[in-house]
XYZ file of C-alpha atoms in Angstrom:
391
model
C -46.686 -58.587 57.105
C -46.404 -56.099 59.949
C -49.297 -54.587 61.922
C -48.970 -51.122 60.418
C -49.279 -52.477 56.874
C -52.394 -54.494 57.846
C -54.013 -51.429 59.270
C -53.231 -49.237 56.247
C -54.776 -51.859 53.948
C -58.051 -51.788 55.894
C -58.012 -47.958 55.966
C -58.026 -47.918 52.153
C -61.284 -49.958 51.873
C -64.246 -47.892 50.645
C -66.803 -50.669 50.181
C -65.625 -51.594 46.679
C -63.137 -54.359 45.789
C -59.752 -53.088 44.733
C -57.161 -55.310 43.097
C -54.211 -53.062 43.955
C -53.734 -52.283 47.670
C -50.245 -50.912 47.605
C -48.243 -50.128 44.439
C -44.975 -49.766 46.324
C -45.090 -53.408 47.590
C -45.531 -54.530 43.969
C -42.812 -52.389 42.517
C -39.908 -54.376 41.052
C -37.615 -51.545 42.057
C -38.770 -51.457 45.709
C -37.427 -53.639 48.513
C -39.513 -54.935 51.406
C -38.463 -55.083 55.015
C -38.435 -58.879 55.087
C -37.184 -60.425 51.781
C -38.428 -63.970 51.122
C -36.332 -67.068 50.798
C -32.828 -65.709 51.082
C -32.048 -67.158 54.554
C -28.675 -68.806 53.696
C -27.409 -65.596 52.020
C -28.516 -63.524 54.995
C -26.659 -65.826 57.375
C -23.446 -65.484 55.401
C -23.789 -61.726 55.555
C -24.431 -61.914 59.363
C -21.340 -64.108 59.720
C -19.283 -61.446 58.000
C -20.813 -58.650 60.171
C -20.399 -60.631 63.410
C -17.556 -58.332 64.679
C -20.019 -55.459 65.122
C -21.679 -57.286 67.944
C -18.409 -56.991 69.839
C -18.072 -53.281 68.991
C -15.618 -53.825 66.066
C -15.746 -52.977 62.426
C -15.961 -55.895 59.931
C -13.357 -56.085 57.134
C -14.201 -54.947 53.603
C -16.170 -57.459 51.529
C -17.534 -58.081 48.012
C -21.084 -59.455 47.450
C -21.627 -60.835 43.986
C -24.294 -62.747 42.013
C -26.415 -62.626 38.888
C -28.987 -59.919 38.173
C -32.249 -60.424 40.061
C -30.800 -62.761 42.714
C -31.829 -60.636 45.630
C -28.527 -58.998 46.507
C -29.957 -55.442 46.812
C -33.124 -56.680 48.567
C -31.307 -58.460 51.354
C -28.508 -55.888 51.895
C -30.912 -52.933 52.114
C -33.144 -54.811 54.576
C -30.188 -55.934 56.676
C -28.618 -52.506 56.739
C -32.006 -51.023 57.834
C -32.166 -53.384 60.799
C -28.407 -53.043 61.704
C -28.555 -49.286 61.627
C -31.179 -49.408 64.473
C -28.738 -51.181 66.882
C -27.231 -48.082 68.459
C -30.643 -46.883 69.664
C -31.741 -50.265 70.953
C -30.933 -51.934 74.262
C -27.854 -54.152 73.898
C -26.655 -56.991 76.100
C -23.844 -55.891 78.495
C -20.542 -57.664 77.969
C -18.856 -58.530 81.253
C -15.008 -58.089 81.441
C -12.628 -58.820 84.287
C -12.548 -55.166 85.303
C -15.873 -53.574 84.291
C -19.153 -54.069 82.438
C -19.398 -52.338 79.142
C -21.873 -51.972 76.291
C -20.234 -52.119 72.883
C -21.232 -49.435 70.431
C -22.359 -50.188 66.939
C -21.243 -48.497 63.787
C -23.633 -46.619 61.578
C -24.741 -48.366 58.370
C -25.179 -46.454 55.049
C -26.465 -47.818 51.820
C -25.444 -46.061 48.589
C -26.763 -46.868 45.096
C -23.967 -46.345 42.629
C -26.432 -45.844 39.824
C -27.478 -42.592 41.362
C -24.140 -41.545 42.845
C -21.714 -42.011 39.978
C -20.134 -38.623 40.445
C -17.747 -37.937 43.298
C -19.951 -35.144 44.621
C -23.091 -37.286 44.602
C -21.210 -40.166 46.305
C -19.972 -38.104 49.276
C -23.259 -36.218 49.428
C -25.244 -39.456 49.806
C -22.983 -40.712 52.615
C -22.997 -37.414 54.539
C -26.690 -36.944 54.151
C -27.298 -40.449 55.631
C -25.088 -39.655 58.652
C -26.329 -36.331 59.831
C -29.806 -35.055 60.753
C -29.693 -31.683 58.950
C -30.060 -31.599 55.215
C -26.920 -31.344 53.064
C -27.091 -28.691 50.384
C -26.952 -29.940 46.841
C -25.878 -26.548 45.354
C -23.492 -23.854 46.455
C -21.004 -26.247 47.929
C -17.971 -27.840 46.186
C -16.789 -31.400 46.241
C -13.716 -30.502 48.383
C -15.847 -28.764 51.009
C -18.311 -31.662 51.028
C -15.410 -34.124 51.461
C -14.105 -32.091 54.362
C -17.400 -32.123 56.155
C -17.675 -35.854 55.682
C -14.123 -36.421 56.988
C -14.959 -34.347 60.089
C -18.092 -36.397 60.680
C -16.371 -39.763 60.261
C -13.430 -38.734 62.345
C -15.758 -37.819 65.170
C -17.458 -41.233 65.059
C -16.160 -43.577 67.724
C -17.842 -46.667 66.370
C -17.168 -46.011 62.700
C -19.362 -46.515 59.609
C -20.115 -49.471 57.290
C -20.988 -48.331 53.781
C -22.575 -50.641 51.213
C -22.221 -49.597 47.615
C -24.633 -51.283 45.283
C -24.552 -51.853 41.508
C -20.800 -51.360 41.244
C -19.265 -51.728 37.797
C -22.434 -51.276 35.829
C -22.705 -48.769 32.915
C -23.274 -45.179 34.197
C -22.234 -46.422 37.663
C -19.093 -46.244 39.719
C -16.154 -48.226 38.360
C -13.977 -50.536 40.576
C -10.922 -48.238 40.491
C -12.979 -45.045 41.308
C -14.635 -46.828 44.188
C -11.315 -47.868 45.716
C -9.864 -44.398 45.330
C -12.845 -42.773 47.019
C -12.662 -45.067 50.040
C -8.851 -44.697 50.189
C -9.273 -41.029 51.013
C -11.720 -41.605 53.847
C -10.675 -42.120 57.484
C -9.686 -45.556 58.664
C -12.838 -46.147 60.677
C -14.780 -46.900 57.491
C -15.575 -50.367 56.338
C -17.236 -51.044 52.959
C -19.264 -53.679 51.249
C -19.300 -53.537 47.420
C -22.109 -55.265 45.585
C -21.800 -56.239 41.946
C -22.338 -59.014 39.311
C -18.768 -59.852 38.275
C -17.060 -62.850 39.569
C -14.246 -62.146 42.185
C -11.432 -62.944 39.700
C -12.968 -60.421 37.218
C -12.841 -57.351 39.494
C -10.111 -55.357 41.176
C -12.277 -54.899 44.249
C -11.252 -58.251 45.725
C -7.654 -56.915 46.057
C -9.014 -54.731 48.856
C -11.516 -57.027 50.468
C -11.131 -59.912 52.989
C -14.175 -61.895 51.867
C -16.311 -62.589 48.789
C -19.916 -63.573 49.404
C -21.858 -65.258 46.608
C -25.563 -65.540 46.068
C -27.142 -67.858 43.532
C -30.211 -67.308 41.339
C -33.524 -68.088 42.921
C -34.799 -71.589 42.598
C -38.223 -71.842 41.120
C -40.168 -72.512 44.306
C -38.229 -69.693 46.090
C -39.278 -67.267 43.347
C -42.858 -68.390 43.684
C -42.627 -67.509 47.439
C -41.249 -64.059 46.528
C -44.140 -63.452 44.140
C -46.831 -64.656 46.619
C -45.215 -62.550 49.389
C -45.358 -59.411 47.256
C -48.920 -60.257 46.151
C -49.966 -60.610 49.818
C -48.559 -57.123 50.528
C -49.785 -55.304 47.449
C -52.874 -57.055 46.107
C -56.315 -57.926 47.460
C -56.735 -61.416 49.009
C -56.400 -64.330 46.557
C -55.667 -62.007 43.650
C -52.717 -64.157 42.469
C -53.234 -67.863 42.073
C -50.311 -70.190 42.787
C -50.422 -71.678 39.364
C -49.932 -68.178 37.813
C -47.067 -67.528 40.187
C -45.388 -70.748 39.115
C -45.782 -69.777 35.472
C -44.153 -66.496 36.077
C -41.329 -68.090 38.133
C -40.687 -70.712 35.467
C -40.537 -68.036 32.716
C -38.181 -65.781 34.784
C -35.573 -68.540 35.289
C -34.532 -67.401 38.770
C -34.566 -63.595 38.049
C -36.618 -61.888 40.673
C -36.554 -58.502 38.910
C -38.017 -59.930 35.748
C -40.603 -61.997 37.676
C -41.732 -59.057 39.733
C -41.932 -56.909 36.621
C -44.240 -59.388 34.997
C -46.415 -59.434 38.139
C -46.493 -55.627 38.100
C -47.422 -55.338 34.478
C -49.987 -58.123 34.703
C -51.573 -56.396 37.626
C -51.745 -53.151 35.691
C -53.543 -54.920 32.879
C -56.039 -56.680 35.262
C -56.663 -53.401 37.061
C -57.360 -51.517 33.824
C -59.907 -54.290 32.909
C -61.627 -53.861 36.310
C -60.850 -57.409 37.468
C -60.238 -58.329 41.139
C -57.964 -61.249 40.224
C -55.133 -61.773 37.785
C -55.837 -63.948 34.779
C -53.711 -66.167 32.568
C -54.207 -63.620 29.792
C -52.883 -60.815 32.031
C -49.716 -62.837 32.700
C -49.246 -63.744 29.048
C -49.637 -60.120 27.953
C -47.073 -59.090 30.494
C -44.596 -61.698 29.393
C -45.094 -60.712 25.786
C -44.167 -57.120 26.682
C -40.860 -58.108 28.333
C -37.849 -57.678 26.055
C -35.120 -60.278 26.305
C -32.689 -59.252 27.627
C -34.563 -56.790 29.726
C -32.588 -53.870 31.337
C -33.232 -53.255 35.001
C -36.003 -50.711 35.640
C -33.683 -49.347 38.391
C -31.247 -48.298 35.731
C -33.950 -46.527 33.785
C -35.374 -44.713 36.845
C -31.885 -43.578 37.902
C -31.442 -41.657 34.651
C -31.518 -37.763 34.910
C -35.058 -36.345 34.692
C -34.741 -35.058 31.184
C -33.733 -38.488 29.860
C -36.609 -40.063 31.741
C -38.987 -37.543 30.203
C -37.810 -38.523 26.751
C -38.408 -42.147 27.515
C -41.825 -41.360 28.943
C -42.776 -39.734 25.607
C -41.270 -42.578 23.668
C -43.425 -45.248 25.215
C -46.553 -43.373 24.263
C -45.886 -42.566 20.613
C -47.359 -44.819 17.893
C -45.448 -47.490 16.035
C -45.596 -45.410 12.897
C -43.844 -42.583 14.684
C -41.067 -44.979 15.672
C -40.282 -45.996 12.038
C -36.920 -44.242 12.262
C -34.772 -42.315 14.665
C -35.667 -39.051 12.872
C -39.419 -39.743 13.089
C -39.075 -40.768 16.739
C -37.185 -37.661 17.506
C -39.782 -35.476 15.888
C -42.668 -37.117 17.694
C -40.952 -36.870 21.074
C -40.095 -33.255 20.580
C -43.729 -32.445 19.876
C -44.782 -33.971 23.179
C -45.976 -31.492 25.796
C -44.070 -33.357 28.446
C -40.669 -32.667 26.736
C -39.219 -29.225 26.560
C -36.110 -30.132 24.450
C -34.916 -29.419 20.939
C -34.911 -32.169 18.308
C -31.163 -32.187 18.355
C -31.010 -32.739 22.138
C -33.678 -35.475 21.960
C -31.735 -37.295 19.176
C -28.504 -37.056 21.165
C -30.236 -38.521 24.242
C -31.593 -41.404 22.135
C -28.136 -42.214 20.751
C -26.623 -41.990 24.289
C -29.316 -44.405 25.685
C -28.810 -46.757 22.731
C -25.096 -46.835 23.564
C -25.918 -47.600 27.163
C -28.331 -50.427 26.227
C -31.492 -48.674 27.552
C -33.028 -48.616 24.083
C -32.231 -50.522 20.886
C -31.864 -49.358 17.370
C -33.477 -52.073 15.372
C -32.991 -52.020 11.626
C -36.274 -51.587 9.768
C -37.464 -54.203 7.262
C -38.182 -51.362 4.719
C -35.833 -51.352 1.745
C -34.381 -48.206 0.157
C -32.493 -47.871 -3.116
C -29.707 -45.968 -1.488
C -28.189 -45.998 2.011
C -28.914 -48.132 4.964
C -32.465 -49.013 6.082
C -33.712 -46.671 8.890
C -33.551 -47.837 12.479
C -36.528 -48.059 14.816
C -36.151 -47.155 18.433
C -37.242 -49.970 20.704
C -37.148 -49.788 24.588
C -35.277 -52.539 26.320
C -37.762 -52.346 29.215
C -41.456 -52.985 29.417
C -43.323 -49.778 28.568
C -46.272 -50.464 30.931
C -43.992 -50.882 33.973
C -41.936 -47.806 33.300
C -44.959 -45.655 32.419
C -46.685 -46.588 35.702
C -43.572 -46.237 37.897
C -42.668 -42.905 36.291
C -46.156 -41.473 36.712
C -46.300 -42.588 40.300
C -43.195 -40.602 41.015
C -44.427 -37.381 39.536
């Protein structure tokens, strides 16, 4: 933990014990500056980026691995550190004629879940490269693209762009990503991050390397949980035995393990406890659907869809007996200013995307099919807390 984080934790003390010191450090959708136990993967990434230390751009590459294996966590942390290189002192390389200091490219991270449209994609890149804010309205995609081309053309060192969550539903497809990069200047190198094997994606036809990351081993996942607990919870709030239980259940998936920790912490905090209990962990695991969709996908939805889901997780089981009853209950919520028709359309869209499930009711009717209940494919407690923290 860095010095600033330690100081902030002490500033929050008010004479009373608090279980939760920092929600952001506990969040399963947040990435910390120093991810735990991904050293070999980090070294493979650094091997790929080695040309930048000689002032050259690396070739395009594809990073792949299963959900919850730490791809996003390591890449975001590495890009944060690499992007600091131009402003830091660099070793001088001696040549036969003169001494020179190689320049480093800029590093930009783009989440494809939030930048699926062409406008949003170019906007995110340009916004990361310039100091002034880029307007989100009153400017067309072509004009935005021209501004980005001008900025990239004027860059001597070039830019490395990581595009995360490629190929997921509601994200950027392989072909679209290749087309968008094909129209950018030649001083752009990219790193695509996805789950598909190299032989299952067209991206590898445009990359020089494929870098794989495996699921976390159990002890590695215990270290991840204990690291997050040390950052976000009071001292000794998480016992090693509970961390091992969570890691064993999660089967190498850091997202699911951290979500269980987050939900269990919320239960313990609501009960006024200063330590997590076995009951808190069991309740959190019981709340996790299998399979569980990534909370990052849910929180990347448009605001009106998230508002519908926020109302959904608070309505009673009786109000979820059918899609019609669910729609009516959500529409009556003060937090949702949408018609019943729009709410129903959103629910069907999100069922198609796998964010909610329509589970056939056990009730029997003489005619027609049984009604379908709407069930979230994410833990309600985690989404409720993360949503409310962002408001």
